[in-house]
C-alpha positions as MATLAB code, in Angstrom:
seq = 'MSVVLKINESKQNFTQTEVKLSEYILSNVQEISNLSVQNLAELSNTSPATVIRFCKKLGYSGFQDFKIDLIKYTTNKEKSNLNVYEDITTKDNINQVMQKLSFQNIKVIEDTIKLLDGEAIQKAIDCIEQAERTYIYGVGASGLVAKDFQYKLMRIKKTVISYSDTHTQLALSANMEKGDVAIGISYSGRTLETYKAIEKANERGATTISITKYGKSPLSDIADINIYVAGGEQNIRVGAITSRIAQLTAIDVIFVGLAKNDFEKTAEYIRNTRSIVEDFKIKNKGRI';
ca = [
      -0.628  -18.362   -8.480;
      -1.169  -19.265  -12.160;
       1.059  -17.709  -14.781;
      -1.947  -16.124  -16.546;
      -3.140  -14.493  -13.326;
       0.413  -13.297  -12.659;
       0.567  -11.648  -16.093;
      -2.832   -9.995  -15.724;
      -2.043   -8.642  -12.260;
       1.374   -7.303  -13.352;
       0.257   -5.311  -16.396;
       0.507   -1.956  -14.655;
       4.265   -2.525  -14.311;
       4.882   -3.411  -17.976;
       6.365   -1.160  -20.633;
       4.375   -0.685  -23.861;
       6.488   -3.337  -25.573;
       5.963   -5.759  -22.685;
       2.204   -5.121  -22.817;
       2.274   -6.059  -26.513;
       4.194   -9.234  -25.646;
       1.807  -10.119  -22.809;
      -1.215   -9.700  -25.092;
       0.318  -12.055  -27.643;
       1.086  -14.647  -24.959;
      -2.404  -14.460  -23.455;
      -3.970  -14.869  -26.901;
      -1.773  -17.873  -27.758;
      -1.257  -19.656  -24.442;
      -1.344  -23.166  -25.924;
       1.351  -22.443  -28.523;
       3.954  -20.618  -26.418;
       5.476  -23.773  -24.906;
       6.611  -24.853  -28.399;
       8.387  -21.592  -29.193;
      11.946  -20.415  -28.640;
      12.801  -16.950  -27.370;
      13.598  -15.888  -30.945;
      10.325  -17.337  -32.298;
       8.234  -15.592  -29.653;
      10.026  -12.292  -30.219;
       9.375  -12.445  -33.976;
       5.718  -13.474  -33.645;
       4.987  -10.762  -31.070;
       6.956   -8.073  -32.945;
       9.211   -7.525  -29.947;
      12.788   -8.637  -29.262;
      14.541  -11.522  -27.461;
      15.750   -9.038  -24.830;
      12.145   -7.977  -24.188;
      11.074  -11.608  -23.758;
      13.811  -12.293  -21.205;
      13.143   -9.039  -19.346;
       9.414   -9.819  -19.305;
      10.008  -13.273  -17.772;
      12.315  -11.885  -15.091;
       9.862   -9.118  -14.237;
       7.316  -11.854  -13.458;
       9.791  -13.524  -11.107;
      11.148  -16.253  -13.386;
      14.837  -16.985  -13.874;
      14.403  -16.999  -17.642;
      12.214  -18.079  -20.560;
      12.533  -21.816  -19.866;
      11.381  -21.322  -16.281;
       8.447  -19.267  -17.597;
       7.528  -22.001  -20.108;
       7.520  -24.667  -17.385;
       4.933  -22.676  -15.445;
       2.924  -22.122  -18.627;
       2.912  -25.864  -19.348;
       1.659  -26.529  -15.806;
      -1.106  -24.011  -16.419;
      -2.261  -25.640  -19.657;
      -1.904  -29.164  -18.240;
      -4.111  -28.326  -15.269;
      -6.690  -26.953  -17.717;
      -7.243  -23.842  -15.657;
      -9.706  -21.436  -17.195;
      -7.920  -18.631  -18.981;
     -10.887  -16.365  -19.669;
      -9.070  -13.065  -20.119;
     -12.210  -10.911  -19.836;
     -13.507  -12.239  -16.530;
     -13.853   -8.715  -15.136;
     -16.329   -7.695  -17.821;
     -17.268   -4.030  -17.805;
     -20.802   -2.981  -16.987;
     -22.194   -0.874  -19.823;
     -25.047    1.602  -20.177;
     -26.862   -0.966  -22.338;
     -26.994   -3.572  -19.550;
     -30.325   -4.156  -17.834;
     -30.435   -4.628  -14.064;
     -30.339   -8.437  -14.354;
     -27.165   -8.213  -16.439;
     -25.684   -5.792  -13.900;
     -26.439   -8.234  -11.071;
     -24.953  -11.137  -13.021;
     -21.767   -9.269  -13.917;
     -21.283   -7.917  -10.394;
     -21.784  -11.316   -8.778;
     -19.340  -12.941  -11.202;
     -16.760  -10.201  -10.643;
     -17.011  -10.513   -6.867;
     -16.737  -14.304   -6.922;
     -13.790  -14.160   -9.319;
     -11.874  -11.525   -7.356;
     -12.225  -13.593   -4.164;
     -10.909  -16.686   -5.968;
      -8.029  -14.738   -7.521;
      -7.132  -13.092   -4.210;
      -6.981  -16.457   -2.444;
      -4.584  -17.641   -5.174;
      -2.437  -14.528   -4.728;
      -2.254  -14.546   -0.936;
       1.090  -15.780    0.377;
       0.529  -18.014    3.403;
       3.928  -17.133    4.856;
       3.262  -13.378    4.622;
      -0.217  -13.824    6.104;
       1.189  -15.813    9.032;
       3.859  -13.169    9.671;
       1.148  -10.496    9.731;
      -0.937  -12.575   12.151;
       2.033  -13.115   14.474;
       2.944   -9.410   14.437;
      -0.610   -8.275   15.222;
      -0.917  -10.933   17.924;
       2.209   -9.667   19.687;
       1.699   -5.939   19.044;
       1.282   -3.395   21.806;
      -0.938   -1.384   19.490;
      -2.059   -1.836   15.881;
      -2.635    1.225   13.697;
      -4.563    0.848   10.441;
      -4.270    3.441    7.682;
      -6.401    3.935    4.582;
      -8.292    6.691    2.806;
     -11.354    6.659    0.551;
     -12.656    3.155   -0.156;
      -9.572    1.676    1.521;
     -10.441    3.745    4.593;
     -13.753    1.877    4.825;
     -11.846   -1.411    4.753;
      -9.532   -0.063    7.473;
     -12.539    0.729    9.703;
     -13.980   -2.734    9.110;
     -10.655   -4.297   10.100;
     -10.489   -2.093   13.183;
     -13.959   -3.220   14.269;
     -13.101   -6.888   13.782;
      -9.893   -6.613   15.820;
     -11.603   -4.614   18.572;
     -14.120   -7.435   18.974;
     -11.322   -9.866   19.860;
      -9.759   -7.483   22.378;
      -6.923   -6.057   20.309;
      -5.760   -2.502   20.910;
      -6.337   -1.061   17.464;
      -6.549    2.520   16.207;
      -7.824    3.829   12.877;
      -8.863    7.358   11.904;
     -10.211    8.524    8.555;
      -8.761   12.043    8.927;
      -5.379   12.060    7.202;
      -3.812   14.655    9.512;
      -4.753   12.494   12.492;
      -3.279    9.456   10.749;
       0.039   11.223   10.248;
       0.064   12.535   13.826;
      -0.455    9.002   15.148;
       2.372    7.602   13.034;
       4.750   10.250   14.405;
       4.417    8.788   17.914;
       4.559    5.078   17.170;
       7.075    2.892   18.968;
       8.910   -0.369   18.522;
       6.397   -3.109   19.299;
       3.602   -1.331   17.435;
       2.248   -2.492   14.077;
       1.152   -0.180   11.255;
      -1.030   -1.525    8.438;
      -1.357    0.515    5.235;
      -4.274   -0.363    2.960;
      -4.156    1.027   -0.582;
      -5.302   -0.844   -3.682;
      -2.911    1.059   -5.946;
      -0.110    1.162   -3.380;
       0.349    4.793   -4.386;
      -1.908    6.699   -1.967;
       0.357    9.473   -0.682;
      -1.257    9.868    2.762;
      -1.018    6.139    3.489;
       2.525    5.991    2.132;
       3.630    8.878    4.385;
       2.063    7.271    7.467;
       3.818    3.946    6.828;
       7.080    5.724    6.032;
       6.951    7.521    9.386;
       6.003    4.286   11.178;
       9.131    2.685    9.722;
      11.245    5.547   11.021;
       9.742    5.056   14.478;
      10.673    1.361   14.534;
       7.184   -0.095   14.122;
       6.543   -3.214   12.044;
       4.759   -2.243    8.842;
       2.332   -4.225    6.694;
       0.969   -3.259    3.272;
      -2.208   -4.534    1.608;
      -2.084   -3.622   -2.094;
      -2.813   -5.038   -5.520;
      -0.206   -7.463   -6.870;
       2.955   -5.882   -8.218;
       5.618   -3.364   -7.332;
       4.386   -0.114   -5.740;
       5.790    2.654   -3.505;
       3.883    1.307   -0.493;
       4.974   -2.315   -0.924;
       8.559   -1.126   -1.440;
       8.759    0.302    2.102;
       6.605   -2.172    4.076;
       8.137   -5.024    6.087;
       5.371   -7.453    5.117;
       3.487   -7.288    1.817;
       0.042   -8.795    1.286;
      -1.159   -8.747   -2.306;
      -4.753   -8.914   -3.504;
      -6.354   -9.247   -6.937;
      -8.443   -6.475   -8.360;
      -9.370   -6.722  -12.005;
      -9.938   -2.967  -12.108;
      -8.395   -0.551  -14.563;
      -7.660    3.118  -13.955;
     -11.340    3.997  -14.508;
     -13.164    2.336  -11.620;
     -16.842    2.149  -10.694;
     -17.065    2.574   -6.938;
     -13.894    0.568   -6.221;
     -16.074   -2.546   -6.098;
     -13.752   -5.479   -6.776;
     -10.760   -3.906   -5.031;
     -12.826   -3.493   -1.857;
     -13.981   -7.128   -2.013;
     -10.365   -8.249   -2.495;
      -9.135   -6.194    0.468;
     -11.971   -7.461    2.681;
     -11.037  -11.031    1.735;
      -7.446  -10.442    2.863;
      -8.410   -8.887    6.200;
     -10.950  -11.648    6.834;
      -8.216  -14.258    6.380;
      -5.974  -12.397    8.849;
      -8.843  -11.968   11.318;
      -9.795  -15.650   11.268;
      -6.116  -16.586   11.598;
      -5.912  -14.441   14.727;
      -9.201  -15.737   16.093;
      -8.262  -19.397   15.815;
      -5.056  -18.903   17.827;
      -7.149  -18.958   20.998;
     -10.612  -19.954   19.883;
     -12.223  -20.208   23.328;
     -11.185  -16.702   24.375;
     -12.067  -15.292   20.971;
     -15.538  -16.833   21.127;
     -16.023  -15.313   24.577;
     -14.930  -11.857   23.390;
     -17.310  -12.006   20.427;
     -20.198  -13.174   22.641;
     -19.514  -10.264   24.993;
     -19.525   -7.673   22.215;
     -22.650   -9.183   20.691;
     -24.606   -9.275   23.940;
     -23.859   -5.655   24.856;
     -25.593   -4.360   21.714;
     -28.555   -6.750   21.824;
     -30.605   -4.335   23.968;
     -30.368   -1.745   21.209;
     -32.032   -3.975   18.616;
     -35.738   -3.577   17.886;
     -37.559   -6.699   19.019;
     -40.087   -8.409   16.775;
     -43.655   -7.720   17.846;
     -46.139  -10.547   17.885;
     -48.980  -10.368   15.412;
     -52.476   -9.802   16.785;
];
């Protein structure tokens, strides 16, 4: 994951002073590698302690470690367009809306792939593969992603349960057992219903997996395995568009990882589920 992406995806966890520092860094990426901690603190109107705390919050051991990653970023000439998730405005015509939406969706997929941790993904795949039952929790837009994931896993013969009703979700979590897997999907990582379900699943001895945006959150704090996605959305969101695309990207990666473990059987399961619904499709009529 690039240092610029890491900064952008961590903003919700910054203090006001750290936000000011991050904005200075993102506006002067090329120059930062030549600065000392003291220089950067003075130029950003912060303090050396803030600079060090900022670097550690991003996972670096200190400022020098941060600068090394920043140099790699500039050397690789990665694009650092800081407004890639451009807001759609009331002045946009439909062609501009289509262009902005398509760019946002493409960008969030690319950013999510950069954020996904292969080791965490593989652990999730192994847990679901070995699970007696897999429970998937999510409400609102994340609930739609949960249902999509449930459908995918059902098609490859996994025992998977997902309900949109929150009381039913909590009731299910109360009876989970060791050997079960509980997956909590919440872009913010702060959805109370999903948090409570995963908390109860932990108490019952189930393995828990979170799918949230990058950064510290209540849900990721209690899950055994954390899968982070990009989002590019602020607190005011239009239809949870990019977050949904990011979550779908993550579950697609997990699904394909599961499917390839035994490709022949998986292909057979998918053929079976496809053929059983073919009779319910309207056939094309020949033209007279």
